[in-house]
mmCIF file of C-alpha atoms in Angstrom:
data_model
loop_
_atom_site.group_PDB
_atom_site.id
_atom_site.type_symbol
_atom_site.label_atom_id
_atom_site.label_comp_id
_atom_site.label_asym_id
_atom_site.label_seq_id
_atom_site.Cartn_x
_atom_site.Cartn_y
_atom_site.Cartn_z
ATOM 1 C CA MET A 189 -60.808 11.060 229.875
ATOM 2 C CA SER A 190 -62.172 7.803 231.191
ATOM 3 C CA GLN A 191 -61.640 4.352 229.776
ATOM 4 C CA ASN A 192 -64.569 2.647 228.081
ATOM 5 C CA ASN A 193 -65.178 -0.831 226.695
ATOM 6 C CA VAL A 194 -63.080 -2.521 229.362
ATOM 7 C CA GLN A 195 -62.428 -6.162 228.463
ATOM 8 C CA LEU A 196 -61.971 -8.406 231.462
ATOM 9 C CA ASP A 197 -60.032 -11.654 231.290
ATOM 10 C CA PRO A 198 -62.690 -14.375 230.817
ATOM 11 C CA ILE A 199 -60.239 -17.215 231.496
ATOM 12 C CA ARG A 200 -58.819 -16.328 234.897
ATOM 13 C CA ASN A 201 -61.006 -17.007 237.920
ATOM 14 C CA ALA A 202 -60.342 -14.402 240.579
ATOM 15 C CA GLN A 203 -61.592 -16.769 243.294
ATOM 16 C CA VAL A 204 -58.967 -19.429 242.539
ATOM 17 C CA THR A 205 -55.180 -19.095 242.775
ATOM 18 C CA TRP A 206 -52.943 -19.468 239.743
ATOM 19 C CA GLU A 207 -49.209 -19.748 239.229
ATOM 20 C CA GLY A 208 -47.573 -16.363 239.671
ATOM 21 C CA CYS A 209 -50.335 -14.765 241.759
ATOM 22 C CA SER A 210 -49.794 -13.133 245.131
ATOM 23 C CA VAL A 211 -51.514 -14.524 248.214
ATOM 24 C CA LEU A 212 -51.790 -13.701 251.901
ATOM 25 C CA LEU A 213 -51.058 -16.684 254.133
ATOM 26 C CA ASP A 214 -52.530 -16.557 257.634
ATOM 27 C CA ILE A 215 -50.585 -18.997 259.828
ATOM 28 C CA ASN A 216 -52.211 -20.229 263.051
ATOM 29 C CA ASP A 217 -55.041 -17.690 263.193
ATOM 30 C CA GLY A 218 -52.971 -14.549 262.749
ATOM 31 C CA ASP A 219 -49.844 -15.543 264.670
ATOM 32 C CA ARG A 220 -47.900 -14.912 261.486
ATOM 33 C CA LEU A 221 -48.940 -13.180 258.257
ATOM 34 C CA VAL A 222 -47.066 -13.912 255.050
ATOM 35 C CA PHE A 223 -47.379 -12.427 251.568
ATOM 36 C CA ALA A 224 -46.111 -14.938 249.007
ATOM 37 C CA ARG A 225 -45.892 -15.330 245.239
ATOM 38 C CA LEU A 226 -47.103 -18.784 244.214
ATOM 39 C CA THR A 227 -44.774 -20.660 241.903
ATOM 40 C CA SER A 228 -43.795 -24.294 241.545
ATOM 41 C CA GLY A 229 -40.458 -23.608 243.242
ATOM 42 C CA SER A 230 -41.472 -21.163 246.005
ATOM 43 C CA THR A 231 -41.263 -22.383 249.600
ATOM 44 C CA LEU A 232 -42.448 -21.224 253.001
ATOM 45 C CA LYS A 233 -40.705 -21.892 256.300
ATOM 46 C CA ILE A 234 -43.091 -22.771 259.123
ATOM 47 C CA GLY A 235 -41.243 -23.388 262.350
ATOM 48 C CA ASN A 236 -38.207 -25.446 261.351
ATOM 49 C CA LYS A 237 -39.864 -26.962 258.266
ATOM 50 C CA ASN A 238 -39.650 -25.771 254.667
ATOM 51 C CA CYS A 239 -42.893 -26.448 252.829
ATOM 52 C CA SER A 240 -43.487 -26.119 249.103
ATOM 53 C CA LEU A 241 -46.290 -23.791 248.008
ATOM 54 C CA GLN A 242 -47.049 -25.910 244.951
ATOM 55 C CA PRO A 243 -50.185 -27.502 246.562
ATOM 56 C CA LEU A 244 -51.740 -24.036 246.943
ATOM 57 C CA ILE A 245 -51.841 -23.397 243.184
ATOM 58 C CA GLY A 246 -55.322 -23.940 241.755
ATOM 59 C CA CYS A 247 -57.087 -23.877 245.140
ATOM 60 C CA PRO A 248 -59.867 -21.414 245.968
ATOM 61 C CA PHE A 249 -59.127 -18.526 248.294
ATOM 62 C CA GLY A 250 -60.260 -19.318 251.814
ATOM 63 C CA SER A 251 -58.876 -22.856 251.706
ATOM 64 C CA LEU A 252 -57.304 -24.226 254.881
ATOM 65 C CA PHE A 253 -54.053 -26.201 254.811
ATOM 66 C CA GLN A 254 -52.144 -28.149 257.428
ATOM 67 C CA VAL A 255 -48.463 -29.051 257.672
ATOM 68 C CA ASP A 256 -48.029 -32.839 257.479
ATOM 69 C CA ASN A 257 -45.033 -35.141 257.403
ATOM 70 C CA GLY A 258 -44.991 -36.839 254.020
ATOM 71 C CA LYS A 259 -42.635 -39.382 252.518
ATOM 72 C CA GLU A 260 -40.718 -36.629 250.727
ATOM 73 C CA GLY A 261 -40.670 -34.335 253.770
ATOM 74 C CA PRO A 262 -43.028 -31.706 255.194
ATOM 75 C CA ASN A 263 -45.882 -30.661 252.901
ATOM 76 C CA LEU A 264 -49.075 -28.663 252.972
ATOM 77 C CA SER A 265 -52.248 -30.718 252.668
ATOM 78 C CA ARG A 266 -55.703 -29.223 252.286
ATOM 79 C CA VAL A 267 -58.107 -29.591 255.205
ATOM 80 C CA ILE A 268 -61.872 -29.600 254.685
ATOM 81 C CA PRO A 269 -63.448 -29.010 258.122
ATOM 82 C CA SER A 270 -66.840 -30.461 258.965
ATOM 83 C CA PRO A 271 -69.165 -27.967 260.707
ATOM 84 C CA GLU A 272 -71.243 -30.763 262.231
ATOM 85 C CA ASP A 273 -68.221 -32.295 263.952
ATOM 86 C CA ASP A 274 -67.196 -28.935 265.396
ATOM 87 C CA VAL A 275 -70.679 -28.307 266.817
ATOM 88 C CA GLN A 276 -70.847 -31.797 268.328
ATOM 89 C CA GLU A 277 -67.398 -31.433 269.932
ATOM 90 C CA LYS A 278 -68.358 -28.111 271.506
ATOM 91 C CA GLU A 279 -71.607 -29.522 272.888
ATOM 92 C CA ASP A 280 -69.824 -32.571 274.358
ATOM 93 C CA ALA A 281 -67.126 -30.367 275.883
ATOM 94 C CA GLN A 282 -69.716 -28.091 277.510
ATOM 95 C CA ILE A 283 -71.661 -31.004 278.968
ATOM 96 C CA SER A 284 -68.605 -32.874 280.265
ATOM 97 C CA GLY A 285 -66.862 -29.763 281.578
ATOM 98 C CA GLU A 286 -69.687 -28.343 283.660
ATOM 99 C CA PHE A 287 -68.593 -30.079 286.882
ATOM 100 C CA ARG A 288 -64.792 -29.860 286.525
ATOM 101 C CA ASP A 289 -62.231 -27.318 287.674
ATOM 102 C CA ASN A 290 -58.449 -27.022 287.817
ATOM 103 C CA ARG A 291 -57.979 -26.841 291.573
ATOM 104 C CA ALA A 292 -56.373 -30.286 291.930
ATOM 105 C CA ILE A 293 -54.017 -29.916 288.933
ATOM 106 C CA VAL A 294 -50.348 -29.323 289.740
ATOM 107 C CA ASP A 295 -48.123 -28.120 286.907
ATOM 108 C CA ASP A 296 -44.937 -30.095 287.658
ATOM 109 C CA ASN A 297 -44.177 -31.231 284.069
ATOM 110 C CA LYS A 298 -44.821 -34.842 285.034
ATOM 111 C CA ALA A 299 -48.293 -35.238 283.553
ATOM 112 C CA GLN A 300 -47.092 -36.099 280.011
ATOM 113 C CA CYS A 301 -45.953 -39.687 279.485
ATOM 114 C CA LEU A 302 -44.677 -39.165 275.931
ATOM 115 C CA SER A 303 -41.056 -38.022 275.692
ATOM 116 C CA GLY A 304 -39.381 -36.074 272.938
ATOM 117 C CA GLU A 305 -37.794 -39.277 271.633
ATOM 118 C CA ASP A 306 -41.228 -40.874 271.341
ATOM 119 C CA ILE A 307 -42.533 -37.942 269.311
ATOM 120 C CA ASP A 308 -39.496 -38.018 267.007
ATOM 121 C CA GLU A 309 -40.059 -41.746 266.468
ATOM 122 C CA MET A 310 -43.692 -41.099 265.528
ATOM 123 C CA ARG A 311 -42.538 -38.534 262.991
ATOM 124 C CA ARG A 312 -40.050 -40.945 261.454
ATOM 125 C CA GLN A 313 -42.856 -43.477 261.101
ATOM 126 C CA GLY A 314 -44.902 -40.913 259.156
ATOM 127 C CA ALA A 315 -47.384 -39.851 261.838
ATOM 128 C CA THR A 316 -49.339 -36.709 260.974
ATOM 129 C CA GLY A 317 -49.524 -33.659 263.185
ATOM 130 C CA GLU A 318 -53.077 -34.465 264.231
ATOM 131 C CA GLU A 319 -52.031 -37.976 265.254
ATOM 132 C CA ILE A 320 -49.234 -36.573 267.404
ATOM 133 C CA VAL A 321 -51.652 -34.149 269.082
ATOM 134 C CA GLU A 322 -54.120 -36.973 269.780
ATOM 135 C CA ALA A 323 -51.283 -39.078 271.220
ATOM 136 C CA LEU A 324 -50.254 -36.206 273.507
ATOM 137 C CA ILE A 325 -53.836 -35.855 274.735
ATOM 138 C CA ALA A 326 -54.195 -39.596 275.312
ATOM 139 C CA ASN A 327 -50.934 -39.756 277.287
ATOM 140 C CA SER A 328 -51.678 -36.715 279.444
ATOM 141 C CA ALA A 329 -52.570 -37.638 283.012
ATOM 142 C CA THR A 330 -54.353 -34.364 283.699
ATOM 143 C CA PHE A 331 -56.197 -33.666 280.432
ATOM 144 C CA GLU A 332 -59.481 -35.292 281.502
ATOM 145 C CA LYS A 333 -59.408 -33.336 284.767
ATOM 146 C CA LYS A 334 -59.174 -29.971 283.023
ATOM 147 C CA THR A 335 -62.145 -27.744 282.287
ATOM 148 C CA SER A 336 -63.433 -27.575 278.718
ATOM 149 C CA PHE A 337 -61.777 -24.177 278.275
ATOM 150 C CA SER A 338 -58.413 -25.526 279.474
ATOM 151 C CA GLN A 339 -58.739 -28.534 277.185
ATOM 152 C CA GLU A 340 -59.346 -26.337 274.132
ATOM 153 C CA LYS A 341 -56.415 -24.163 275.148
ATOM 154 C CA TYR A 342 -54.183 -27.239 275.466
ATOM 155 C CA LYS A 343 -55.289 -28.586 272.059
ATOM 156 C CA LEU A 344 -54.691 -25.238 270.362
ATOM 157 C CA LYS A 345 -51.214 -24.931 271.861
ATOM 158 C CA LYS A 346 -50.186 -28.407 270.695
ATOM 159 C CA GLN A 347 -51.821 -27.951 267.301
ATOM 160 C CA LYS A 348 -49.833 -24.776 266.613
ATOM 161 C CA LYS A 349 -46.613 -26.629 267.422
ATOM 162 C CA TYR A 350 -47.141 -30.020 265.794
ATOM 163 C CA ALA A 351 -49.873 -29.372 263.216
ATOM 164 C CA PRO A 352 -49.790 -25.687 262.205
ATOM 165 C CA LYS A 353 -52.572 -24.529 259.901
ATOM 166 C CA VAL A 354 -52.314 -22.109 256.989
ATOM 167 C CA LEU A 355 -55.302 -20.123 255.716
ATOM 168 C CA LEU A 356 -55.104 -19.045 252.066
ATOM 169 C CA ARG A 357 -56.448 -15.476 251.829
ATOM 170 C CA ARG A 358 -56.923 -13.256 248.794
ATOM 171 C CA PRO A 359 -54.925 -10.012 248.963
ATOM 172 C CA PHE A 360 -57.215 -7.042 248.491
ATOM 173 C CA ALA A 361 -57.428 -3.588 250.050
ATOM 174 C CA ARG A 362 -58.875 -4.716 253.375
ATOM 175 C CA SER A 363 -56.665 -7.758 254.001
ATOM 176 C CA ILE A 364 -53.490 -5.956 252.891
ATOM 177 C CA CYS A 365 -54.246 -2.941 255.070
ATOM 178 C CA GLU A 366 -55.040 -5.125 258.088
ATOM 179 C CA ALA A 367 -51.862 -7.172 257.638
ATOM 180 C CA TYR A 368 -49.577 -4.150 257.395
ATOM 181 C CA PHE A 369 -51.324 -2.264 260.198
ATOM 182 C CA LYS A 370 -50.955 -5.262 262.500
ATOM 183 C CA LYS A 371 -47.259 -5.855 261.912
ATOM 184 C CA ASN A 372 -45.727 -2.695 260.419
ATOM 185 C CA PRO A 373 -48.153 0.255 260.613
ATOM 186 C CA ALA A 374 -45.443 2.819 259.890
ATOM 187 C CA ARG A 375 -45.072 1.368 256.372
ATOM 188 C CA ILE A 376 -48.588 2.580 255.491
ATOM 189 C CA GLY A 377 -48.588 5.729 257.606
ATOM 190 C CA PHE A 378 -50.622 4.112 260.428
ATOM 191 C CA LEU A 379 -53.622 3.950 258.092
ATOM 192 C CA ARG A 380 -56.390 1.744 259.516
ATOM 193 C CA VAL A 381 -58.798 -0.130 257.279
ATOM 194 C CA ASP A 382 -61.800 1.887 258.475
ATOM 195 C CA THR A 383 -59.925 5.112 257.749
ATOM 196 C CA LEU A 384 -59.027 3.846 254.291
ATOM 197 C CA SER A 385 -62.680 3.054 253.612
ATOM 198 C CA LEU A 386 -63.675 6.509 254.801
ATOM 199 C CA LEU A 387 -61.126 8.125 252.478
ATOM 200 C CA LEU A 388 -62.537 6.244 249.490
ATOM 201 C CA SER A 389 -66.076 7.289 250.414
ATOM 202 C CA MET A 390 -65.202 10.936 251.065
ATOM 203 C CA GLY A 391 -63.231 11.000 247.815
ATOM 204 C CA ASN A 392 -66.340 9.719 245.983
ATOM 205 C CA VAL A 393 -64.289 7.019 244.244
ATOM 206 C CA ALA A 394 -66.620 5.329 241.756
ATOM 207 C CA ALA A 395 -66.547 3.894 238.257
ATOM 208 C CA ASN A 396 -65.270 6.162 235.468
ATOM 209 C CA SER A 397 -63.703 8.594 237.942
ATOM 210 C CA ASP A 398 -60.336 10.288 237.504
ATOM 211 C CA VAL A 399 -58.797 10.398 240.961
ATOM 212 C CA LEU A 400 -55.676 12.349 241.858
ATOM 213 C CA VAL A 401 -53.780 10.780 244.775
ATOM 214 C CA VAL A 402 -50.695 11.683 246.764
ATOM 215 C CA ASP A 403 -49.744 8.251 248.064
ATOM 216 C CA MET A 404 -46.878 7.964 250.547
ATOM 217 C CA ALA A 405 -48.282 4.737 252.020
ATOM 218 C CA GLY A 406 -46.303 2.379 249.812
ATOM 219 C CA GLY A 407 -49.016 2.189 247.153
ATOM 220 C CA LEU A 408 -51.833 1.006 249.432
ATOM 221 C CA LEU A 409 -54.016 4.026 248.638
ATOM 222 C CA THR A 410 -53.317 3.759 244.900
ATOM 223 C CA GLY A 411 -54.207 0.055 244.910
ATOM 224 C CA ALA A 412 -57.392 0.619 246.918
ATOM 225 C CA VAL A 413 -58.584 3.327 244.498
ATOM 226 C CA ALA A 414 -57.736 1.214 241.449
ATOM 227 C CA GLU A 415 -59.521 -1.765 242.987
ATOM 228 C CA ARG A 416 -62.706 0.251 243.388
ATOM 229 C CA LEU A 417 -62.464 1.727 239.875
ATOM 230 C CA GLY A 418 -62.220 -1.779 238.438
ATOM 231 C CA GLY A 419 -60.389 -0.741 235.270
ATOM 232 C CA THR A 420 -62.614 2.253 234.483
ATOM 233 C CA GLY A 421 -61.298 5.769 234.788
ATOM 234 C CA TYR A 422 -57.819 6.605 236.037
ATOM 235 C CA VAL A 423 -55.927 6.909 239.297
ATOM 236 C CA CYS A 424 -53.056 9.369 238.928
ATOM 237 C CA ASN A 425 -50.310 9.028 241.519
ATOM 238 C CA THR A 426 -48.694 12.440 241.665
ATOM 239 C CA CYS A 427 -45.462 13.409 243.362
ATOM 240 C CA ILE A 428 -43.532 16.530 244.283
ATOM 241 C CA GLY A 429 -40.586 16.799 241.929
ATOM 242 C CA ASP A 430 -39.366 14.141 239.543
ATOM 243 C CA SER A 431 -38.857 11.306 242.062
ATOM 244 C CA PRO A 432 -42.015 9.151 242.182
ATOM 245 C CA TYR A 433 -43.156 7.623 245.427
ATOM 246 C CA PRO A 434 -42.855 3.820 245.715
ATOM 247 C CA MET A 435 -45.895 1.696 244.838
ATOM 248 C CA ASP A 436 -44.653 -1.783 245.767
ATOM 249 C CA ILE A 437 -47.889 -2.741 247.523
ATOM 250 C CA VAL A 438 -49.872 -2.247 244.297
ATOM 251 C CA ARG A 439 -48.266 -5.346 242.815
ATOM 252 C CA ILE A 440 -49.728 -7.522 245.578
ATOM 253 C CA PHE A 441 -53.305 -6.880 244.387
ATOM 254 C CA ASN A 442 -53.148 -9.276 241.388
ATOM 255 C CA PHE A 443 -54.558 -6.609 239.089
ATOM 256 C CA SER A 444 -55.413 -7.445 235.475
ATOM 257 C CA ASN A 445 -53.873 -5.604 232.537
ATOM 258 C CA GLU A 446 -56.885 -3.298 232.241
ATOM 259 C CA ILE A 447 -56.645 -2.192 235.861
ATOM 260 C CA CYS A 448 -52.871 -1.781 235.558
ATOM 261 C CA LYS A 449 -53.419 0.566 232.621
ATOM 262 C CA SER A 450 -55.652 2.771 234.782
ATOM 263 C CA ILE A 451 -52.769 3.394 237.233
ATOM 264 C CA VAL A 452 -50.491 6.175 235.968
ATOM 265 C CA ARG A 453 -47.882 8.535 237.366
ATOM 266 C CA ALA A 454 -47.490 12.251 236.864
ATOM 267 C CA SER A 455 -45.623 14.956 238.732
ATOM 268 C CA VAL A 456 -47.271 18.195 239.803
ATOM 269 C CA SER A 457 -45.600 20.062 236.953
ATOM 270 C CA ASP A 458 -46.927 17.508 234.451
ATOM 271 C CA VAL A 459 -50.587 17.983 235.348
ATOM 272 C CA THR A 460 -50.442 21.782 235.443
ATOM 273 C CA SER A 461 -49.421 24.371 232.890
ATOM 274 C CA GLN A 462 -45.724 25.191 232.944
ATOM 275 C CA SER A 463 -46.291 28.920 233.149
ATOM 276 C CA GLU A 464 -48.312 28.651 236.320
ATOM 277 C CA THR A 465 -46.239 26.167 238.218
ATOM 278 C CA SER A 466 -42.575 26.651 237.324
ATOM 279 C CA GLU A 467 -41.923 28.787 240.402
ATOM 280 C CA GLN A 468 -44.284 26.750 242.580
ATOM 281 C CA SER A 469 -42.629 23.473 241.600
ATOM 282 C CA ASP A 470 -39.188 24.846 242.467
ATOM 283 C CA GLN A 471 -40.449 25.950 245.865
ATOM 284 C CA LEU A 472 -42.132 22.609 246.509
ATOM 285 C CA GLU A 473 -39.055 20.664 245.438
ATOM 286 C CA SER A 474 -36.766 22.629 247.749
ATOM 287 C CA ALA A 475 -39.225 22.499 250.653
ATOM 288 C CA CYS A 476 -39.869 18.757 250.355
ATOM 289 C CA ASN A 477 -36.459 17.606 249.122
ATOM 290 C CA MET A 478 -35.371 16.262 252.499
ATOM 291 C CA GLU A 479 -38.689 14.439 253.049
ATOM 292 C CA ILE A 480 -38.507 12.789 249.615
ATOM 293 C CA GLN A 481 -34.912 11.694 250.131
ATOM 294 C CA SER A 482 -35.828 10.233 253.524
ATOM 295 C CA ASN A 483 -38.757 8.377 251.952
ATOM 296 C CA GLU A 484 -36.541 6.997 249.184
ATOM 297 C CA GLN A 485 -34.018 5.737 251.713
ATOM 298 C CA LYS A 486 -36.752 3.964 253.646
ATOM 299 C CA SER A 487 -38.152 2.351 250.523
ATOM 300 C CA SER A 488 -34.814 1.458 248.920
ATOM 301 C CA SER A 489 -34.579 -1.731 250.945
ATOM 302 C CA VAL A 490 -38.161 -2.744 250.150
ATOM 303 C CA SER A 491 -38.951 -4.641 246.943
ATOM 304 C CA MET A 492 -41.762 -6.801 245.653
ATOM 305 C CA GLU A 493 -39.591 -9.881 245.486
ATOM 306 C CA ASP A 494 -38.483 -10.019 249.139
ATOM 307 C CA ILE A 495 -40.040 -8.092 252.009
ATOM 308 C CA SER A 496 -39.120 -9.093 255.549
ATOM 309 C CA LEU A 497 -40.477 -7.082 258.462
ATOM 310 C CA SER A 498 -39.670 -8.066 262.028
ATOM 311 C CA SER A 499 -41.205 -6.970 265.287
ATOM 312 C CA GLU A 500 -39.229 -5.807 268.294
ATOM 313 C CA ASN A 501 -39.059 -9.276 269.785
ATOM 314 C CA GLY A 502 -37.186 -10.538 266.739
ATOM 315 C CA VAL A 503 -39.983 -12.758 265.440
ATOM 316 C CA SER A 504 -40.551 -12.550 261.703
ATOM 317 C CA ASP A 505 -44.095 -11.238 261.316
ATOM 318 C CA LEU A 506 -44.739 -10.122 257.747
ATOM 319 C CA ILE A 507 -42.787 -11.689 254.923
ATOM 320 C CA LEU A 508 -43.186 -11.556 251.165
ATOM 321 C CA GLU A 509 -41.380 -14.501 249.646
ATOM 322 C CA ALA A 510 -40.950 -15.216 245.941
ATOM 323 C CA ASN A 511 -38.119 -17.733 245.873
ATOM 324 C CA HIS A 512 -37.326 -18.990 242.365
ATOM 325 C CA SER A 513 -40.186 -16.928 240.938
ATOM 326 C CA PRO A 514 -39.908 -14.842 237.752
ATOM 327 C CA VAL A 515 -40.306 -11.091 237.764
ATOM 328 C CA ASN A 516 -43.895 -9.841 238.146
ATOM 329 C CA LYS A 517 -46.263 -12.256 236.474
ATOM 330 C CA ILE A 518 -49.280 -10.130 237.265
ATOM 331 C CA SER A 519 -49.066 -8.118 234.067
ATOM 332 C CA LYS A 520 -46.698 -9.064 231.269
ATOM 333 C CA SER A 521 -47.871 -6.558 228.668
ATOM 334 C CA HIS A 522 -48.374 -3.493 230.841
ATOM 335 C CA LYS A 523 -46.344 -2.113 233.709
ATOM 336 C CA VAL A 524 -47.997 -0.700 236.811
ATOM 337 C CA GLY A 525 -47.647 3.051 237.195
ATOM 338 C CA GLU A 526 -46.469 4.148 233.766
ATOM 339 C CA LYS A 527 -46.261 7.830 232.977
ATOM 340 C CA ALA A 528 -49.522 9.430 231.876
ATOM 341 C CA SER A 529 -49.819 10.184 228.172
ATOM 342 C CA GLN A 530 -49.799 13.755 226.875
ATOM 343 C CA GLU A 531 -53.357 13.377 225.611
ATOM 344 C CA THR A 532 -54.601 12.340 229.037
ATOM 345 C CA LEU A 533 -52.677 15.138 230.738
ATOM 346 C CA LYS A 534 -54.228 17.639 228.338
ATOM 347 C CA LEU A 535 -57.736 16.460 229.201
ATOM 348 C CA TRP A 536 -56.976 16.715 232.922
ATOM 349 C CA LYS A 537 -55.669 20.257 232.495
ATOM 350 C CA GLU A 538 -58.879 21.231 230.677
ATOM 351 C CA ASN A 539 -61.513 19.389 232.733
ATOM 352 C CA GLY A 540 -59.823 18.686 236.064
ATOM 353 C CA PHE A 541 -59.883 15.586 238.259
ATOM 354 C CA SER A 542 -63.045 14.064 239.711
ATOM 355 C CA SER A 543 -61.599 13.987 243.242
ATOM 356 C CA MET A 544 -58.369 14.002 245.230
ATOM 357 C CA ILE A 545 -57.098 11.909 248.153
ATOM 358 C CA VAL A 546 -53.908 12.723 250.037
ATOM 359 C CA VAL A 547 -52.012 10.353 252.336
ATOM 360 C CA ALA A 548 -48.664 12.003 253.048
ATOM 361 C CA PRO A 549 -47.820 11.615 256.758
ATOM 362 C CA GLU A 550 -44.198 12.624 256.194
ATOM 363 C CA LEU A 551 -45.039 16.014 254.660
ATOM 364 C CA ASP A 552 -46.951 19.102 255.670
ATOM 365 C CA PRO A 553 -50.153 18.800 253.595
ATOM 366 C CA TRP A 554 -50.619 22.535 253.152
ATOM 367 C CA SER A 555 -47.200 22.840 251.481
ATOM 368 C CA PHE A 556 -48.543 21.162 248.337
ATOM 369 C CA VAL A 557 -52.341 20.815 248.704
ATOM 370 C CA LYS A 558 -52.806 24.520 248.007
ATOM 371 C CA ASP A 559 -51.275 23.949 244.583
ATOM 372 C CA LEU A 560 -53.233 20.759 243.884
ATOM 373 C CA LEU A 561 -56.719 22.100 244.620
ATOM 374 C CA PRO A 562 -56.895 24.121 241.359
ATOM 375 C CA LEU A 563 -56.378 20.854 239.468
ATOM 376 C CA LEU A 564 -59.800 19.572 240.547
ATOM 377 C CA SER A 565 -63.007 20.094 238.622
ATOM 378 C CA TYR A 566 -65.779 22.262 240.016
ATOM 379 C CA SER A 567 -67.339 20.941 243.265
ATOM 380 C CA ALA A 568 -64.955 17.979 243.260
ATOM 381 C CA PRO A 569 -64.510 16.362 246.709
ATOM 382 C CA PHE A 570 -61.122 15.861 248.318
ATOM 383 C CA ALA A 571 -59.884 14.106 251.459
ATOM 384 C CA ILE A 572 -56.642 14.551 253.388
ATOM 385 C CA TYR A 573 -55.275 12.002 255.854
ATOM 386 C CA HIS A 574 -52.594 12.504 258.465
ATOM 387 C CA GLN A 575 -51.594 10.466 261.463
ATOM 388 C CA TYR A 576 -52.126 13.397 263.831
ATOM 389 C CA LEU A 577 -55.380 15.345 264.082
ATOM 390 C CA GLN A 578 -53.703 18.655 264.875
ATOM 391 C CA VAL A 579 -51.986 18.751 261.484
ATOM 392 C CA VAL A 580 -55.261 18.145 259.633
ATOM 393 C CA VAL A 581 -57.137 20.774 261.680
ATOM 394 C CA SER A 582 -54.509 23.441 261.066
ATOM 395 C CA ASN A 583 -54.486 22.679 257.342
ATOM 396 C CA ALA A 584 -58.287 22.746 257.204
ATOM 397 C CA THR A 585 -58.226 26.229 258.677
ATOM 398 C CA LEU A 586 -55.808 27.407 256.001
ATOM 399 C CA ILE A 587 -57.875 25.825 253.214
ATOM 400 C CA ILE A 588 -61.082 27.529 254.427
ATOM 401 C CA ARG A 589 -59.341 30.871 254.516
#
């Protein structure tokens, strides 16, 4: 029932990016979060500049980059910060700012001597963003009169505009959940990262487990379970009826072939005997038909190759860009979420699943959980998540009865 003798890829280093991998780009300390597929031709627009993502390939996760003006246009250059310099700057700012305040400063837009034409001329001459920021500080008539806090605030504001920084983060369950919850929580059913961790713990997800999941969070739950299994065991994404739920987020995890093989799909009728569930499946399909159609309509415009989510103020917050990139380089020999084999289904029918986790905020859990509980092995744990506590409490009462 569980997979043994898992062979991991000895060549690929999971701590370093490679061409075709997915990454999470944190721009200016969380002001903008971007999921991107790294290829030689993929680009990222920061402000009004299009920067190639080629320099990010082969760099370790956690690297910091800065937008600079090169001879061939804007580019991302790696920044290696010095901790000693940062500590010394903070100490100097605290000492020099102890006896200053902002009472005599008047904000009349006359303190800056550099004009926009001067800044454009510096750019044409090849000045970097840091050099422009230093020039703005040197030509400010009020900078030295500001408190240390105001000076840091001024530097940060100018740095975000003229020298934006990009942090290269590895996409895994925590970072993906945090990114989606910050910018588009409805996409993952308002599932917080601490709640996701609690679900994995209550579901007793461990190596060599066979976990049954009902994932209507875009594949976040399926990916988190598969990440913890590490290629051992199985995670079976079940659905009501024949229309599977979307799992686009799973492809952001950069899973190896072995982990991809552990992610399978199966409908409720597939994992139960036909004689027991023919009538139940018909009832479930008719009861949940409208919810499934609504979910398909919501997910029809979402794909792995181009995801663009905007906040109410019109600012693009969470973008997945894969310009000029080939289709899914994560796994060439095995597709994520293939249908479970008949042999595996037979073993599940005989022995049951190790645990079950349900994240279906668009459905009434009791409408299908009552038919999924018999699929578990004896004393197997299960966890049910819903956005609203009242729904979970009412369902818990029905399950106890």
